[in-house]
Short mmCIF file of C-alpha atoms in Angstrom, two decimals:
data_model
loop_
_atom_site.label_atom_id
_atom_site.label_comp_id
_atom_site.label_asym_id
_atom_site.label_seq_id
_atom_site.Cartn_x
_atom_site.Cartn_y
_atom_site.Cartn_z
CA UNK N 1 97.16 45.17 96.28
CA UNK N 2 98.21 41.55 96.58
CA UNK N 3 97.49 40.88 92.93
CA UNK N 4 100.50 43.02 92.13
CA UNK N 5 102.73 39.96 92.67
CA UNK N 6 101.01 38.14 89.84
CA UNK N 7 101.21 41.27 87.72
CA UNK N 8 104.97 41.23 88.14
CA UNK N 9 105.03 37.77 86.59
CA UNK N 10 102.66 37.93 83.65
CA UNK N 11 101.59 41.53 83.14
CA UNK N 12 98.58 43.55 84.16
CA UNK N 13 96.15 40.62 84.22
CA UNK N 14 95.67 40.22 87.96
CA UNK N 15 92.00 41.09 88.10
CA UNK N 16 91.09 38.22 85.79
CA UNK N 17 92.65 35.72 88.16
CA UNK N 18 89.50 35.08 90.17
CA UNK N 19 87.45 34.50 87.04
CA UNK N 20 90.00 32.10 85.59
CA UNK N 21 90.19 30.00 88.73
CA UNK N 22 86.45 29.86 89.09
CA UNK N 23 86.15 28.45 85.60
CA UNK N 24 88.63 25.63 86.25
CA UNK N 25 89.22 23.38 83.27
CA UNK N 26 92.76 22.01 83.56
CA UNK N 27 94.08 21.52 80.06
CA UNK N 28 93.74 17.91 78.98
CA UNK N 29 91.97 16.86 82.18
CA UNK N 30 89.03 14.52 82.32
CA UNK N 31 87.33 12.27 84.88
CA UNK N 32 89.90 9.54 84.23
CA UNK N 33 93.02 11.67 83.55
CA UNK N 34 95.24 13.63 85.93
CA UNK N 35 97.46 16.26 84.32
CA UNK N 36 100.87 16.79 85.90
CA UNK N 37 103.58 19.34 85.11
CA UNK N 38 107.28 19.36 86.01
CA UNK N 39 110.30 21.27 84.70
CA UNK N 40 113.27 18.92 85.16
CA UNK N 41 113.85 16.78 82.06
CA UNK N 42 116.29 14.57 83.99
CA UNK N 43 113.52 13.53 86.37
CA UNK N 44 110.91 12.88 83.69
CA UNK N 45 111.70 9.15 83.17
CA UNK N 46 111.48 8.48 86.92
CA UNK N 47 108.07 10.12 87.19
CA UNK N 48 106.86 8.31 84.12
CA UNK N 49 107.77 5.11 85.97
CA UNK N 50 105.86 6.37 89.02
CA UNK N 51 102.85 7.06 86.81
CA UNK N 52 102.84 3.45 85.61
CA UNK N 53 102.88 2.20 89.19
CA UNK N 54 100.08 4.59 90.11
CA UNK N 55 97.93 3.54 87.18
CA UNK N 56 98.29 -0.12 88.16
CA UNK N 57 97.03 0.67 91.65
CA UNK N 58 94.24 2.90 90.34
CA UNK N 59 92.58 1.19 87.37
CA UNK N 60 90.82 3.67 85.14
CA UNK N 61 93.03 6.61 86.12
CA UNK N 62 95.74 7.89 83.77
CA UNK N 63 98.49 10.45 84.42
CA UNK N 64 99.42 12.84 81.62
CA UNK N 65 102.85 14.37 82.28
CA UNK N 66 104.10 17.57 80.66
CA UNK N 67 107.71 18.72 81.00
CA UNK N 68 108.60 22.36 80.33
CA UNK N 69 111.83 24.34 80.70
CA UNK N 70 112.21 26.42 83.90
CA UNK N 71 111.29 29.84 82.46
CA UNK N 72 108.50 28.61 80.22
CA UNK N 73 107.14 26.52 83.07
CA UNK N 74 106.34 29.42 85.39
CA UNK N 75 105.12 31.71 82.64
CA UNK N 76 102.71 29.09 81.30
CA UNK N 77 101.63 27.99 84.78
CA UNK N 78 100.82 31.49 85.96
CA UNK N 79 99.00 32.26 82.72
CA UNK N 80 97.13 28.97 83.18
CA UNK N 81 95.84 30.09 86.58
CA UNK N 82 94.33 33.09 84.86
CA UNK N 83 92.93 31.34 81.80
CA UNK N 84 91.78 28.18 83.58
CA UNK N 85 94.24 25.97 81.67
CA UNK N 86 96.44 25.06 84.63
CA UNK N 87 97.31 21.38 85.29
CA UNK N 88 95.64 19.38 88.03
CA UNK N 89 98.96 18.84 89.81
CA UNK N 90 102.29 20.62 89.41
CA UNK N 91 105.79 20.67 90.87
CA UNK N 92 105.92 23.69 93.17
CA UNK N 93 108.91 25.76 94.29
CA UNK N 94 109.13 27.36 97.73
CA UNK N 95 110.02 30.66 96.04
CA UNK N 96 106.62 30.69 94.34
CA UNK N 97 104.62 29.15 97.17
CA UNK N 98 103.99 32.35 99.13
CA UNK N 99 102.46 34.23 96.23
CA UNK N 100 100.41 31.27 95.03
CA UNK N 101 98.99 30.64 98.51
CA UNK N 102 98.27 34.33 98.95
CA UNK N 103 96.48 34.46 95.61
CA UNK N 104 94.40 31.43 96.61
CA UNK N 105 95.21 29.35 93.53
CA UNK N 106 96.25 26.27 95.52
CA UNK N 107 94.05 23.49 96.88
CA UNK N 108 94.51 22.64 100.60
CA UNK N 109 96.00 19.19 101.16
CA UNK N 110 95.13 18.75 104.82
CA UNK N 111 93.27 15.50 104.18
CA UNK N 112 96.33 13.69 102.77
CA UNK N 113 97.73 12.93 106.21
CA UNK N 114 101.18 14.38 105.51
CA UNK N 115 103.31 14.07 108.65
CA UNK N 116 106.51 15.99 109.38
CA UNK N 117 108.43 12.96 110.63
CA UNK N 118 107.80 11.01 107.43
CA UNK N 119 110.20 13.30 105.55
CA UNK N 120 113.58 14.89 105.98
CA UNK N 121 113.48 17.54 108.76
CA UNK N 122 111.68 20.76 107.91
CA UNK N 123 110.45 19.78 104.46
CA UNK N 124 106.80 19.22 105.35
CA UNK N 125 106.52 22.25 107.65
CA UNK N 126 107.67 24.64 104.93
CA UNK N 127 104.52 24.03 102.94
CA UNK N 128 102.08 25.21 105.59
CA UNK N 129 100.39 28.47 104.65
CA UNK N 130 99.79 31.41 106.95
CA UNK N 131 96.20 30.23 107.22
CA UNK N 132 97.32 26.94 108.80
CA UNK N 133 96.51 24.83 105.75
CA UNK N 134 98.92 22.60 103.86
CA UNK N 135 99.50 23.38 100.19
CA UNK N 136 102.36 21.09 99.21
CA UNK N 137 103.35 17.44 99.65
CA UNK N 138 107.15 17.03 100.05
CA UNK N 139 108.81 15.83 96.89
CA UNK N 140 112.59 16.16 97.11
CA UNK N 141 115.37 18.26 98.60
CA UNK N 142 118.75 19.69 97.77
CA UNK N 143 121.73 21.29 99.47
CA UNK N 144 124.78 23.20 98.19
CA UNK N 145 128.42 22.10 98.16
CA UNK N 146 131.73 22.98 96.51
CA UNK N 147 132.47 21.13 93.26
CA UNK N 148 136.16 21.08 92.38
CA UNK N 149 138.40 19.95 89.53
CA UNK N 150 140.56 17.24 91.11
CA UNK N 151 143.48 17.71 88.71
CA UNK N 152 143.62 21.47 89.20
CA UNK N 153 143.39 21.00 92.96
CA UNK N 154 146.20 18.44 92.91
CA UNK N 155 148.36 20.70 90.75
CA UNK N 156 147.83 23.42 93.35
CA UNK N 157 148.91 21.07 96.14
CA UNK N 158 145.43 20.92 97.69
CA UNK N 159 144.12 17.53 98.78
CA UNK N 160 140.50 16.49 99.50
CA UNK N 161 140.98 16.66 103.27
CA UNK N 162 142.16 20.26 103.07
CA UNK N 163 139.28 21.26 100.80
CA UNK N 164 136.81 19.65 103.20
CA UNK N 165 138.17 21.65 106.12
CA UNK N 166 138.27 25.20 104.79
CA UNK N 167 137.10 28.15 106.86
CA UNK N 168 136.37 31.74 105.94
CA UNK N 169 135.74 35.15 107.51
CA UNK N 170 134.79 38.53 106.02
CA UNK N 171 138.06 40.21 107.05
CA UNK N 172 140.72 38.22 105.20
CA UNK N 173 138.73 35.32 103.73
CA UNK N 174 140.48 32.72 105.86
CA UNK N 175 141.78 29.45 104.42
CA UNK N 176 138.92 29.42 101.90
CA UNK N 177 140.12 32.58 100.20
CA UNK N 178 143.72 31.38 100.37
CA UNK N 179 142.72 28.19 98.55
CA UNK N 180 140.69 30.08 95.94
CA UNK N 181 143.57 32.50 95.39
CA UNK N 182 146.06 29.67 94.98
CA UNK N 183 143.78 27.88 92.49
CA UNK N 184 143.59 31.04 90.38
CA UNK N 185 146.10 31.25 87.53
CA UNK N 186 146.72 34.20 85.21
CA UNK N 187 147.76 33.91 81.57
CA UNK N 188 151.43 34.10 82.51
CA UNK N 189 151.14 31.13 84.86
CA UNK N 190 151.19 33.20 88.04
CA UNK N 191 148.87 32.07 90.83
CA UNK N 192 146.58 34.50 92.62
CA UNK N 193 148.73 34.46 95.76
CA UNK N 194 152.04 34.97 93.94
CA UNK N 195 153.87 38.26 93.27
CA UNK N 196 153.18 39.58 89.79
CA UNK N 197 149.70 38.01 89.49
CA UNK N 198 147.69 39.84 86.81
CA UNK N 199 144.06 40.00 87.96
CA UNK N 200 142.99 41.49 84.62
CA UNK N 201 144.22 38.55 82.57
CA UNK N 202 143.06 35.40 84.30
CA UNK N 203 143.17 31.98 82.64
CA UNK N 204 141.65 29.90 85.44
CA UNK N 205 139.58 31.44 88.22
CA UNK N 206 139.64 29.84 91.64
CA UNK N 207 135.86 30.10 92.04
CA UNK N 208 133.21 30.22 89.31
CA UNK N 209 130.45 32.80 89.48
CA UNK N 210 126.71 32.20 89.37
CA UNK N 211 125.84 35.88 89.16
CA UNK N 212 124.56 38.25 91.81
CA UNK N 213 122.26 35.80 93.51
CA UNK N 214 119.07 37.91 93.44
CA UNK N 215 117.65 38.04 96.96
CA UNK N 216 118.43 34.48 98.03
CA UNK N 217 122.00 33.84 96.87
CA UNK N 218 121.39 30.09 97.00
CA UNK N 219 124.49 29.04 95.06
CA UNK N 220 126.36 32.31 95.49
CA UNK N 221 126.64 33.98 98.90
CA UNK N 222 124.05 32.19 101.08
CA UNK N 223 126.50 29.59 102.52
CA UNK N 224 128.61 32.51 103.73
CA UNK N 225 125.88 34.78 105.09
CA UNK N 226 124.28 31.87 106.96
CA UNK N 227 127.57 30.66 108.42
CA UNK N 228 128.09 34.23 109.64
CA UNK N 229 124.83 33.94 111.59
CA UNK N 230 122.56 35.99 109.31
CA UNK N 231 118.90 35.22 108.47
CA UNK N 232 116.81 36.57 105.58
CA UNK N 233 113.93 37.70 107.80
CA UNK N 234 113.09 38.05 111.49
CA UNK N 235 111.53 34.56 111.65
CA UNK N 236 111.95 31.31 109.68
CA UNK N 237 108.64 31.46 107.80
CA UNK N 238 106.33 34.25 106.71
CA UNK N 239 108.57 37.02 107.98
CA UNK N 240 107.68 40.63 107.23
CA UNK N 241 111.07 42.26 107.76
CA UNK N 242 113.95 41.41 105.45
CA UNK N 243 117.41 42.03 106.87
CA UNK N 244 119.53 43.05 103.90
CA UNK N 245 120.44 46.16 105.89
CA UNK N 246 122.28 44.06 108.48
CA UNK N 247 125.95 44.92 108.96
CA UNK N 248 126.72 41.21 109.12
CA UNK N 249 125.05 40.60 105.76
CA UNK N 250 126.68 43.57 104.09
CA UNK N 251 130.16 42.71 105.34
CA UNK N 252 129.79 39.25 103.80
CA UNK N 253 128.53 40.66 100.50
CA UNK N 254 131.38 43.18 100.25
CA UNK N 255 133.88 40.38 100.89
CA UNK N 256 132.23 37.85 98.56
CA UNK N 257 131.99 40.13 95.52
CA UNK N 258 135.42 41.44 96.43
CA UNK N 259 136.77 38.07 95.27
CA UNK N 260 136.00 39.21 91.74
CA UNK N 261 137.80 42.52 92.29
CA UNK N 262 140.88 40.54 93.34
CA UNK N 263 140.66 38.40 90.22
CA UNK N 264 139.80 35.15 92.00
CA UNK N 265 136.23 34.98 90.62
CA UNK N 266 134.95 36.06 87.18
CA UNK N 267 133.38 39.53 86.98
CA UNK N 268 129.63 39.86 86.52
CA UNK N 269 130.22 40.79 82.87
CA UNK N 270 131.46 37.23 82.24
CA UNK N 271 128.29 35.66 83.65
CA UNK N 272 125.33 34.76 81.46
CA UNK N 273 122.34 32.84 82.84
CA UNK N 274 121.75 31.21 79.46
CA UNK N 275 125.25 30.39 78.26
CA UNK N 276 127.90 30.95 80.94
CA UNK N 277 126.76 29.81 84.36
CA UNK N 278 129.10 28.38 86.99
CA UNK N 279 128.87 24.85 85.59
CA UNK N 280 129.72 26.13 82.09
CA UNK N 281 132.82 27.92 83.38
CA UNK N 282 133.82 24.77 85.27
CA UNK N 283 133.31 22.50 82.25
CA UNK N 284 135.43 24.79 80.06
CA UNK N 285 138.31 24.66 82.54
CA UNK N 286 137.94 28.37 83.27
CA UNK N 287 137.17 27.80 86.95
CA UNK N 288 138.72 25.33 89.38
CA UNK N 289 135.75 25.24 91.77
CA UNK N 290 132.05 26.06 91.72
CA UNK N 291 129.51 26.41 94.50
CA UNK N 292 126.41 24.65 93.19
CA UNK N 293 123.38 22.59 94.14
CA UNK N 294 122.71 18.87 94.44
CA UNK N 295 120.42 19.01 91.41
CA UNK N 296 123.61 19.55 89.37
CA UNK N 297 125.49 16.46 90.59
CA UNK N 298 124.91 14.44 87.42
CA UNK N 299 125.73 17.44 85.25
CA UNK N 300 129.14 18.05 86.84
CA UNK N 301 130.05 14.38 86.89
CA UNK N 302 129.07 14.15 83.24
CA UNK N 303 131.71 16.63 82.05
CA UNK N 304 134.15 14.76 79.82
CA UNK N 305 137.80 14.86 80.76
CA UNK N 306 137.25 16.27 84.25
CA UNK N 307 137.53 14.27 87.46
CA UNK N 308 135.12 16.00 89.82
CA UNK N 309 135.28 16.09 93.59
CA UNK N 310 132.92 17.72 96.08
CA UNK N 311 133.70 19.38 99.38
CA UNK N 312 131.67 20.85 102.23
CA UNK N 313 130.95 24.55 102.27
CA UNK N 314 133.56 26.36 104.41
CA UNK N 315 133.05 26.98 108.12
CA UNK N 316 132.19 30.57 108.97
CA UNK N 317 132.56 32.95 111.93
CA UNK N 318 129.89 31.00 113.83
CA UNK N 319 132.07 27.90 113.68
CA UNK N 320 129.50 26.09 111.55
CA UNK N 321 129.26 25.30 107.86
CA UNK N 322 126.01 26.28 106.22
CA UNK N 323 123.92 25.33 103.22
CA UNK N 324 120.46 26.15 102.04
CA UNK N 325 118.25 23.07 102.18
CA UNK N 326 115.58 23.67 99.62
CA UNK N 327 112.70 21.28 99.06
CA UNK N 328 110.23 21.04 96.21
CA UNK N 329 106.67 19.83 96.64
CA UNK N 330 103.70 18.72 94.58
CA UNK N 331 100.68 21.02 94.72
CA UNK N 332 97.13 20.78 93.42
CA UNK N 333 95.67 23.73 91.56
CA UNK N 334 92.48 25.08 93.07
CA UNK N 335 91.04 25.16 89.57
CA UNK N 336 91.91 21.51 88.91
CA UNK N 337 89.23 19.62 87.04
CA UNK N 338 90.04 16.19 88.44
CA UNK N 339 90.59 16.95 92.14
CA UNK N 340 89.79 13.45 93.34
CA UNK N 341 92.31 11.90 90.98
CA UNK N 342 94.79 14.69 91.76
CA UNK N 343 94.64 13.90 95.47
CA UNK N 344 95.35 10.24 94.83
CA UNK N 345 98.27 11.12 92.55
CA UNK N 346 99.82 13.58 95.02
CA UNK N 347 99.49 11.06 97.86
CA UNK N 348 101.26 8.50 95.67
CA UNK N 349 103.99 10.98 94.71
CA UNK N 350 104.62 11.66 98.41
CA UNK N 351 104.86 7.97 99.30
CA UNK N 352 107.86 5.66 99.45
CA UNK N 353 106.37 3.74 96.52
CA UNK N 354 107.19 6.61 94.18
CA UNK N 355 110.05 8.26 96.04
CA UNK N 356 112.18 5.11 96.12
CA UNK N 357 111.65 4.77 92.35
CA UNK N 358 112.82 8.37 91.89
CA UNK N 359 115.74 7.78 94.24
CA UNK N 360 116.94 4.76 92.28
CA UNK N 361 117.21 6.97 89.19
CA UNK N 362 120.05 8.85 90.91
CA UNK N 363 119.16 12.35 89.75
CA UNK N 364 117.74 13.93 92.92
CA UNK N 365 117.31 13.31 96.66
CA UNK N 366 113.65 12.37 97.36
CA UNK N 367 112.00 13.76 100.50
CA UNK N 368 111.42 10.52 102.40
CA UNK N 369 114.38 8.87 104.20
CA UNK N 370 113.88 5.70 102.15
CA UNK N 371 113.91 7.71 98.94
CA UNK N 372 117.07 9.52 100.03
CA UNK N 373 118.83 6.24 100.83
CA UNK N 374 117.85 4.87 97.43
CA UNK N 375 119.38 7.95 95.79
CA UNK N 376 122.62 7.66 97.79
CA UNK N 377 122.93 4.03 96.73
CA UNK N 378 122.24 4.93 93.09
CA UNK N 379 124.92 7.64 93.10
CA UNK N 380 127.37 5.25 94.78
CA UNK N 381 126.72 2.70 92.06
CA UNK N 382 127.73 5.37 89.56
CA UNK N 383 130.92 5.99 91.52
CA UNK N 384 129.72 9.35 92.88
CA UNK N 385 130.26 10.32 96.51
CA UNK N 386 127.46 12.63 97.67
CA UNK N 387 128.56 13.02 101.28
CA UNK N 388 129.12 16.77 100.86
CA UNK N 389 125.39 17.14 100.17
CA UNK N 390 123.94 14.61 102.62
CA UNK N 391 126.12 15.08 105.70
CA UNK N 392 124.84 18.63 106.42
CA UNK N 393 121.33 17.21 106.78
CA UNK N 394 122.44 14.52 109.22
CA UNK N 395 124.93 16.56 111.27
CA UNK N 396 123.27 19.48 113.08
CA UNK N 397 126.28 20.06 115.34
CA UNK N 398 128.73 21.20 112.69
CA UNK N 399 126.33 22.22 109.94
CA UNK N 400 123.50 24.69 109.69
CA UNK N 401 120.78 24.06 107.13
CA UNK N 402 118.29 26.80 106.38
CA UNK N 403 115.34 27.33 104.08
CA UNK N 404 114.78 29.51 101.10
CA UNK N 405 113.04 32.67 102.40
CA UNK N 406 109.29 32.02 102.63
CA UNK N 407 107.40 35.32 102.45
CA UNK N 408 104.73 37.11 100.50
CA UNK N 409 105.64 39.21 97.47
CA UNK N 410 108.53 36.97 96.40
CA UNK N 411 108.37 38.34 92.85
CA UNK N 412 108.66 41.91 94.15
CA UNK N 413 111.63 40.99 96.32
CA UNK N 414 113.38 39.45 93.31
CA UNK N 415 112.53 42.42 91.09
CA UNK N 416 114.13 44.79 93.58
CA UNK N 417 117.09 42.69 94.67
CA UNK N 418 118.28 41.55 91.24
CA UNK N 419 119.39 44.98 89.99
CA UNK N 420 120.55 46.00 93.46
CA UNK N 421 122.87 42.99 93.80
CA UNK N 422 124.12 43.42 90.24
CA UNK N 423 125.00 47.02 91.09
CA UNK N 424 127.10 45.78 94.00
CA UNK N 425 128.71 42.97 92.02
CA UNK N 426 129.08 44.59 88.62
CA UNK N 427 129.06 48.34 89.19
CA UNK N 428 131.12 48.67 92.33
CA UNK N 429 128.39 49.94 94.64
CA UNK N 430 129.00 49.26 98.34
CA UNK N 431 126.76 46.74 100.06
CA UNK N 432 125.49 49.59 102.24
CA UNK N 433 123.49 50.70 99.19
CA UNK N 434 121.19 47.76 99.98
CA UNK N 435 119.73 49.74 102.91
CA UNK N 436 117.42 51.60 100.54
CA UNK N 437 116.39 48.40 98.74
CA UNK N 438 115.66 46.74 102.06
CA UNK N 439 113.41 49.65 103.06
CA UNK N 440 111.50 49.35 99.78
CA UNK N 441 110.99 45.62 100.25
CA UNK N 442 109.77 45.95 103.82
CA UNK N 443 107.43 48.76 102.84
CA UNK N 444 105.76 46.40 100.35
CA UNK N 445 105.52 43.57 102.86
CA UNK N 446 104.06 45.74 105.62
CA UNK N 447 101.65 48.03 103.77
#
């Protein structure tokens, strides 16, 4: 039954998985080559630099890096597990980790000596499987903050201090909704909080949309559900009961998507994952703010003609601000041909030697404290203030950081939640309709 998760990704090929892994044969691997895959083109130069440093320390070993786009990456990787053409080492995502560990396509990394306190809090622990073995070496991390167009904010009479001190609630939206409404402008020049505002003819939305958010809502509703005190499952890792049927969760969802009904956020019909994401709306001047992740810092600050600011996520009913703190890792494929070389490469990737190099590139926050500091300095040199992303990690009193949900059957959860959330966002269904979806998900997890 557990092979059904793989089936959801690449078709009805699950039964060949065991055969493919047994055969091994990482594409391009040899006794003196380690193959490594990643998806982020912006990070490629930094890891090429790491590879040079690694090769100097390990004469005779070479690292062959392949960069693929996000969608192609997972399709090719999963197919590679089946066909035996997977890389030795690959960048892993916590969303995929549960299914890969469950399908036994990952090599345990217990012998690498990875310690929790060597990385930002929680990053190392997230990569421990249910069997007690480690399957990922911490690589980097990200949080979510509010990007805003400084000119549009100034024109609306909103200063950085005000934007950094917004609060929200599911009843009236609090000062956050007031700010978003005031930043919204219709085609007649009326703001969203002014009499005569036309919600059906909006020129500039107060808040960009990133779609329905699937089952995690990382850059959509998760900062709000978490700051309301909600959790995805009954425990931080490897939960078996999702809580999309919670009244707290559903009240937040009804309020959040209600922003679109009021005209303050684009409708789902305006969103396109390929051509009209939140950053695209922001760049075109069609949205004054956008909730987005740290991996997009360079993208937003690269938009010509826009002075970009960043603010903390708004404080919620719990009194705290919240942001998902997601962390990537490097994993070794169980079918890797060069496991000895792969272990050396992963250990190097997880060390300050590599992570400070990556940090100095200023494109991501590496997992080690030294790597993070190098990244902060690199962003500062570029004139970019990243406090909105880093402060939540340092301040546990006023901020709540939480992980991407780590469970089995992640592909099934996504397959069920995507249309369900789009029905709420785009088709006007109440959030209470998620009760049935939640039952279906929990049935799968507990059968």
